[in-house]
PDB file of C-alpha atoms in Angstrom:
ATOM      1  CA  UNK A   1     112.708 105.631  75.375  1.00  0.00           C
ATOM      2  CA  UNK A   2     114.986 102.721  74.438  1.00  0.00           C
ATOM      3  CA  UNK A   3     117.651 103.868  76.895  1.00  0.00           C
ATOM      4  CA  UNK A   4     115.105 103.998  79.680  1.00  0.00           C
ATOM      5  CA  UNK A   5     112.881 101.000  79.023  1.00  0.00           C
ATOM      6  CA  UNK A   6     115.288  98.481  77.501  1.00  0.00           C
ATOM      7  CA  UNK A   7     118.725  99.522  78.740  1.00  0.00           C
ATOM      8  CA  UNK A   8     117.578 100.976  82.091  1.00  0.00           C
ATOM      9  CA  UNK A   9     120.221 103.666  81.569  1.00  0.00           C
ATOM     10  CA  UNK A  10     118.201 106.432  83.145  1.00  0.00           C
ATOM     11  CA  UNK A  11     121.052 108.942  83.315  1.00  0.00           C
ATOM     12  CA  UNK A  12     121.689 108.622  79.573  1.00  0.00           C
ATOM     13  CA  UNK A  13     117.960 108.865  78.864  1.00  0.00           C
ATOM     14  CA  UNK A  14     117.741 111.998  81.032  1.00  0.00           C
ATOM     15  CA  UNK A  15     120.562 113.543  78.981  1.00  0.00           C
ATOM     16  CA  UNK A  16     118.681 112.800  75.762  1.00  0.00           C
ATOM     17  CA  UNK A  17     115.517 114.387  77.139  1.00  0.00           C
ATOM     18  CA  UNK A  18     117.587 117.360  78.359  1.00  0.00           C
ATOM     19  CA  UNK A  19     118.764 117.850  74.790  1.00  0.00           C
ATOM     20  CA  UNK A  20     115.133 117.667  73.664  1.00  0.00           C
ATOM     21  CA  UNK A  21     113.902 120.308  76.118  1.00  0.00           C
ATOM     22  CA  UNK A  22     116.869 122.538  75.291  1.00  0.00           C
ATOM     23  CA  UNK A  23     115.883 122.463  71.658  1.00  0.00           C
ATOM     24  CA  UNK A  24     112.092 122.263  72.159  1.00  0.00           C
ATOM     25  CA  UNK A  25     111.293 123.945  75.500  1.00  0.00           C
ATOM     26  CA  UNK A  26     107.526 123.605  74.997  1.00  0.00           C
ATOM     27  CA  UNK A  27     107.606 119.800  74.653  1.00  0.00           C
ATOM     28  CA  UNK A  28     105.674 118.567  77.694  1.00  0.00           C
ATOM     29  CA  UNK A  29     106.422 114.905  76.842  1.00  0.00           C
ATOM     30  CA  UNK A  30     110.173 115.533  76.939  1.00  0.00           C
ATOM     31  CA  UNK A  31     109.921 117.471  80.209  1.00  0.00           C
ATOM     32  CA  UNK A  32     107.931 114.694  81.825  1.00  0.00           C
ATOM     33  CA  UNK A  33     110.295 111.937  80.737  1.00  0.00           C
ATOM     34  CA  UNK A  34     113.283 114.050  81.676  1.00  0.00           C
ATOM     35  CA  UNK A  35     111.845 114.160  85.201  1.00  0.00           C
ATOM     36  CA  UNK A  36     111.024 110.464  85.164  1.00  0.00           C
ATOM     37  CA  UNK A  37     114.525 109.471  84.088  1.00  0.00           C
ATOM     38  CA  UNK A  38     116.222 111.924  86.418  1.00  0.00           C
ATOM     39  CA  UNK A  39     114.238 110.424  89.282  1.00  0.00           C
ATOM     40  CA  UNK A  40     115.210 106.895  88.306  1.00  0.00           C
ATOM     41  CA  UNK A  41     118.831 107.995  87.965  1.00  0.00           C
ATOM     42  CA  UNK A  42     118.819 109.381  91.517  1.00  0.00           C
ATOM     43  CA  UNK A  43     118.948 113.096  90.704  1.00  0.00           C
ATOM     44  CA  UNK A  44     118.087 115.732  93.284  1.00  0.00           C
ATOM     45  CA  UNK A  45     114.459 116.168  94.192  1.00  0.00           C
ATOM     46  CA  UNK A  46     114.405 119.819  93.146  1.00  0.00           C
ATOM     47  CA  UNK A  47     115.599 119.055  89.623  1.00  0.00           C
ATOM     48  CA  UNK A  48     113.092 116.230  89.193  1.00  0.00           C
ATOM     49  CA  UNK A  49     110.248 118.279  90.627  1.00  0.00           C
ATOM     50  CA  UNK A  50     111.053 121.201  88.324  1.00  0.00           C
ATOM     51  CA  UNK A  51     110.885 118.921  85.269  1.00  0.00           C
ATOM     52  CA  UNK A  52     107.538 117.431  86.324  1.00  0.00           C
ATOM     53  CA  UNK A  53     106.117 120.869  87.150  1.00  0.00           C
ATOM     54  CA  UNK A  54     107.184 122.182  83.758  1.00  0.00           C
ATOM     55  CA  UNK A  55     105.447 119.259  82.022  1.00  0.00           C
ATOM     56  CA  UNK A  56     102.270 119.960  83.994  1.00  0.00           C
ATOM     57  CA  UNK A  57     102.483 123.677  83.259  1.00  0.00           C
ATOM     58  CA  UNK A  58     102.760 122.936  79.533  1.00  0.00           C
ATOM     59  CA  UNK A  59      99.897 120.383  79.493  1.00  0.00           C
ATOM     60  CA  UNK A  60      97.809 121.067  82.590  1.00  0.00           C
ATOM     61  CA  UNK A  61      95.080 118.575  81.725  1.00  0.00           C
ATOM     62  CA  UNK A  62      97.422 115.618  81.156  1.00  0.00           C
ATOM     63  CA  UNK A  63      96.545 112.991  83.787  1.00  0.00           C
ATOM     64  CA  UNK A  64      99.878 111.146  83.522  1.00  0.00           C
ATOM     65  CA  UNK A  65     101.973 114.242  84.106  1.00  0.00           C
ATOM     66  CA  UNK A  66      99.774 115.295  87.013  1.00  0.00           C
ATOM     67  CA  UNK A  67      99.761 111.903  88.716  1.00  0.00           C
ATOM     68  CA  UNK A  68     103.522 111.573  88.273  1.00  0.00           C
ATOM     69  CA  UNK A  69     104.055 114.929  89.994  1.00  0.00           C
ATOM     70  CA  UNK A  70     101.767 113.968  92.882  1.00  0.00           C
ATOM     71  CA  UNK A  71     103.368 110.557  93.399  1.00  0.00           C
ATOM     72  CA  UNK A  72     106.877 111.974  93.062  1.00  0.00           C
ATOM     73  CA  UNK A  73     106.234 114.567  95.763  1.00  0.00           C
ATOM     74  CA  UNK A  74     105.111 111.860  98.169  1.00  0.00           C
ATOM     75  CA  UNK A  75     108.057 109.607  97.330  1.00  0.00           C
ATOM     76  CA  UNK A  76     110.393 112.582  97.745  1.00  0.00           C
ATOM     77  CA  UNK A  77     109.311 113.042 101.346  1.00  0.00           C
ATOM     78  CA  UNK A  78     106.872 115.867 100.680  1.00  0.00           C
ATOM     79  CA  UNK A  79     103.556 114.279 101.635  1.00  0.00           C
ATOM     80  CA  UNK A  80     101.712 117.538 102.385  1.00  0.00           C
ATOM     81  CA  UNK A  81     102.838 118.991  99.051  1.00  0.00           C
ATOM     82  CA  UNK A  82     101.705 115.761  97.391  1.00  0.00           C
ATOM     83  CA  UNK A  83      98.257 116.029  98.950  1.00  0.00           C
ATOM     84  CA  UNK A  84      97.928 119.715  98.047  1.00  0.00           C
ATOM     85  CA  UNK A  85      99.062 119.012  94.491  1.00  0.00           C
ATOM     86  CA  UNK A  86      96.476 116.226  94.171  1.00  0.00           C
ATOM     87  CA  UNK A  87      93.686 118.659  95.005  1.00  0.00           C
ATOM     88  CA  UNK A  88      94.923 121.067  92.327  1.00  0.00           C
ATOM     89  CA  UNK A  89      95.522 118.230  89.842  1.00  0.00           C
ATOM     90  CA  UNK A  90      91.918 117.057  90.129  1.00  0.00           C
ATOM     91  CA  UNK A  91      90.795 120.603  89.343  1.00  0.00           C
ATOM     92  CA  UNK A  92      93.042 120.668  86.287  1.00  0.00           C
ATOM     93  CA  UNK A  93      92.186 117.213  84.948  1.00  0.00           C
ATOM     94  CA  UNK A  94      88.561 116.497  85.883  1.00  0.00           C
ATOM     95  CA  UNK A  95      87.055 119.258  88.034  1.00  0.00           C
ATOM     96  CA  UNK A  96      83.457 118.074  87.698  1.00  0.00           C
ATOM     97  CA  UNK A  97      84.262 114.357  87.885  1.00  0.00           C
ATOM     98  CA  UNK A  98      82.548 113.833  84.546  1.00  0.00           C
ATOM     99  CA  UNK A  99      85.485 112.241  82.742  1.00  0.00           C
ATOM    100  CA  UNK A 100      86.102 109.544  85.354  1.00  0.00           C
ATOM    101  CA  UNK A 101      82.377 108.744  85.387  1.00  0.00           C
ATOM    102  CA  UNK A 102      82.324 108.388  81.595  1.00  0.00           C
ATOM    103  CA  UNK A 103      85.603 106.614  81.002  1.00  0.00           C
ATOM    104  CA  UNK A 104      87.538 103.955  82.961  1.00  0.00           C
ATOM    105  CA  UNK A 105      90.738 105.109  81.304  1.00  0.00           C
ATOM    106  CA  UNK A 106      91.084 108.108  83.606  1.00  0.00           C
ATOM    107  CA  UNK A 107      90.685 106.002  86.752  1.00  0.00           C
ATOM    108  CA  UNK A 108      93.460 103.675  85.559  1.00  0.00           C
ATOM    109  CA  UNK A 109      95.811 106.419  84.405  1.00  0.00           C
ATOM    110  CA  UNK A 110      95.292 109.095  87.025  1.00  0.00           C
ATOM    111  CA  UNK A 111      93.507 108.005  90.183  1.00  0.00           C
ATOM    112  CA  UNK A 112      95.064 104.548  90.468  1.00  0.00           C
ATOM    113  CA  UNK A 113      98.687 105.752  90.583  1.00  0.00           C
ATOM    114  CA  UNK A 114      98.020 108.277  93.319  1.00  0.00           C
ATOM    115  CA  UNK A 115      95.892 105.773  95.241  1.00  0.00           C
ATOM    116  CA  UNK A 116      98.641 103.133  95.139  1.00  0.00           C
ATOM    117  CA  UNK A 117     101.353 105.580  96.160  1.00  0.00           C
ATOM    118  CA  UNK A 118      99.393 106.736  99.180  1.00  0.00           C
ATOM    119  CA  UNK A 119      98.253 103.272 100.270  1.00  0.00           C
ATOM    120  CA  UNK A 120     101.829 102.018 100.075  1.00  0.00           C
ATOM    121  CA  UNK A 121     102.967 105.012 102.124  1.00  0.00           C
ATOM    122  CA  UNK A 122     100.325 104.290 104.781  1.00  0.00           C
ATOM    123  CA  UNK A 123      98.261 107.363 103.959  1.00  0.00           C
ATOM    124  CA  UNK A 124      95.011 105.466 103.825  1.00  0.00           C
ATOM    125  CA  UNK A 125      92.693 108.393 104.543  1.00  0.00           C
ATOM    126  CA  UNK A 126      94.106 110.227 101.529  1.00  0.00           C
ATOM    127  CA  UNK A 127      93.918 107.062  99.445  1.00  0.00           C
ATOM    128  CA  UNK A 128      90.264 106.708 100.478  1.00  0.00           C
ATOM    129  CA  UNK A 129      89.551 110.187  99.102  1.00  0.00           C
ATOM    130  CA  UNK A 130      91.002 109.169  95.730  1.00  0.00           C
ATOM    131  CA  UNK A 131      89.153 105.857  95.811  1.00  0.00           C
ATOM    132  CA  UNK A 132      85.853 107.605  96.495  1.00  0.00           C
ATOM    133  CA  UNK A 133      86.247 109.732  93.351  1.00  0.00           C
ATOM    134  CA  UNK A 134      86.169 106.582  91.223  1.00  0.00           C
ATOM    135  CA  UNK A 135      82.626 105.422  90.364  1.00  0.00           C
ATOM    136  CA  UNK A 136      81.456 102.137  91.899  1.00  0.00           C
ATOM    137  CA  UNK A 137      80.945 100.514  88.501  1.00  0.00           C
ATOM    138  CA  UNK A 138      84.635 101.160  87.742  1.00  0.00           C
ATOM    139  CA  UNK A 139      85.800 100.000  91.180  1.00  0.00           C
ATOM    140  CA  UNK A 140      83.897  96.741  90.691  1.00  0.00           C
ATOM    141  CA  UNK A 141      86.140  95.794  87.745  1.00  0.00           C
ATOM    142  CA  UNK A 142      89.743  94.922  87.177  1.00  0.00           C
ATOM    143  CA  UNK A 143      92.343  95.522  89.798  1.00  0.00           C
ATOM    144  CA  UNK A 144      90.224  98.007  91.730  1.00  0.00           C
ATOM    145  CA  UNK A 145      88.931  95.107  93.867  1.00  0.00           C
ATOM    146  CA  UNK A 146      92.517  94.283  94.800  1.00  0.00           C
ATOM    147  CA  UNK A 147      93.166  97.952  95.516  1.00  0.00           C
ATOM    148  CA  UNK A 148      90.106  98.062  97.754  1.00  0.00           C
ATOM    149  CA  UNK A 149      91.493  95.134  99.764  1.00  0.00           C
ATOM    150  CA  UNK A 150      94.783  96.997 100.079  1.00  0.00           C
ATOM    151  CA  UNK A 151      92.890  99.969 101.422  1.00  0.00           C
ATOM    152  CA  UNK A 152      90.944  97.877 103.890  1.00  0.00           C
ATOM    153  CA  UNK A 153      93.872  95.711 104.993  1.00  0.00           C
ATOM    154  CA  UNK A 154      96.588  98.349 104.831  1.00  0.00           C
ATOM    155  CA  UNK A 155      96.361  99.668 108.383  1.00  0.00           C
ATOM    156  CA  UNK A 156      95.991  96.189 109.878  1.00  0.00           C
ATOM    157  CA  UNK A 157      98.905  94.822 107.879  1.00  0.00           C
ATOM    158  CA  UNK A 158     101.052  97.811 108.810  1.00  0.00           C
ATOM    159  CA  UNK A 159     100.110  97.380 112.480  1.00  0.00           C
ATOM    160  CA  UNK A 160     100.962  93.646 112.382  1.00  0.00           C
ATOM    161  CA  UNK A 161     104.307  94.411 110.762  1.00  0.00           C
ATOM    162  CA  UNK A 162     105.054  97.056 113.383  1.00  0.00           C
ATOM    163  CA  UNK A 163     104.230  94.674 116.212  1.00  0.00           C
ATOM    164  CA  UNK A 164     106.382  91.946 114.668  1.00  0.00           C
ATOM    165  CA  UNK A 165     109.308  94.352 114.442  1.00  0.00           C
ATOM    166  CA  UNK A 166     108.948  95.122 118.136  1.00  0.00           C
TER     167      UNK A 166
END
């Protein structure tokens, strides 16, 4: 963690996590952070995706691992795979929507990351689907108001930027 967070030496951190998964192949935390650091170090998409998928396979209900896989797929130029994975991730993490209704933590640590990734990528209809899964009482607090403005202004801002570039 020190190599990644403090030193920003993602390649070295990925090597440490590789050693961890070699010794402890069922360690979902190590698989996830191997993928995270590989991604930051500029590794191939397939290697990063495999690490994230292994973490999810080992801890299917983990919202962080699931959201990281979904956002990685989009960032890696696989938007359809990202969208499909989101649908499956929701089924793994909160199929009935009961956890997000009971606890703001899930909205911050699962829904928000996917929402932001898709809004920033201009996929506002997909972001709207994520947004709509979050209860109104949660969306009325914290940075969800800002995120709502991003959702509402995203297409207009993107259109203005496009016209300015012309």
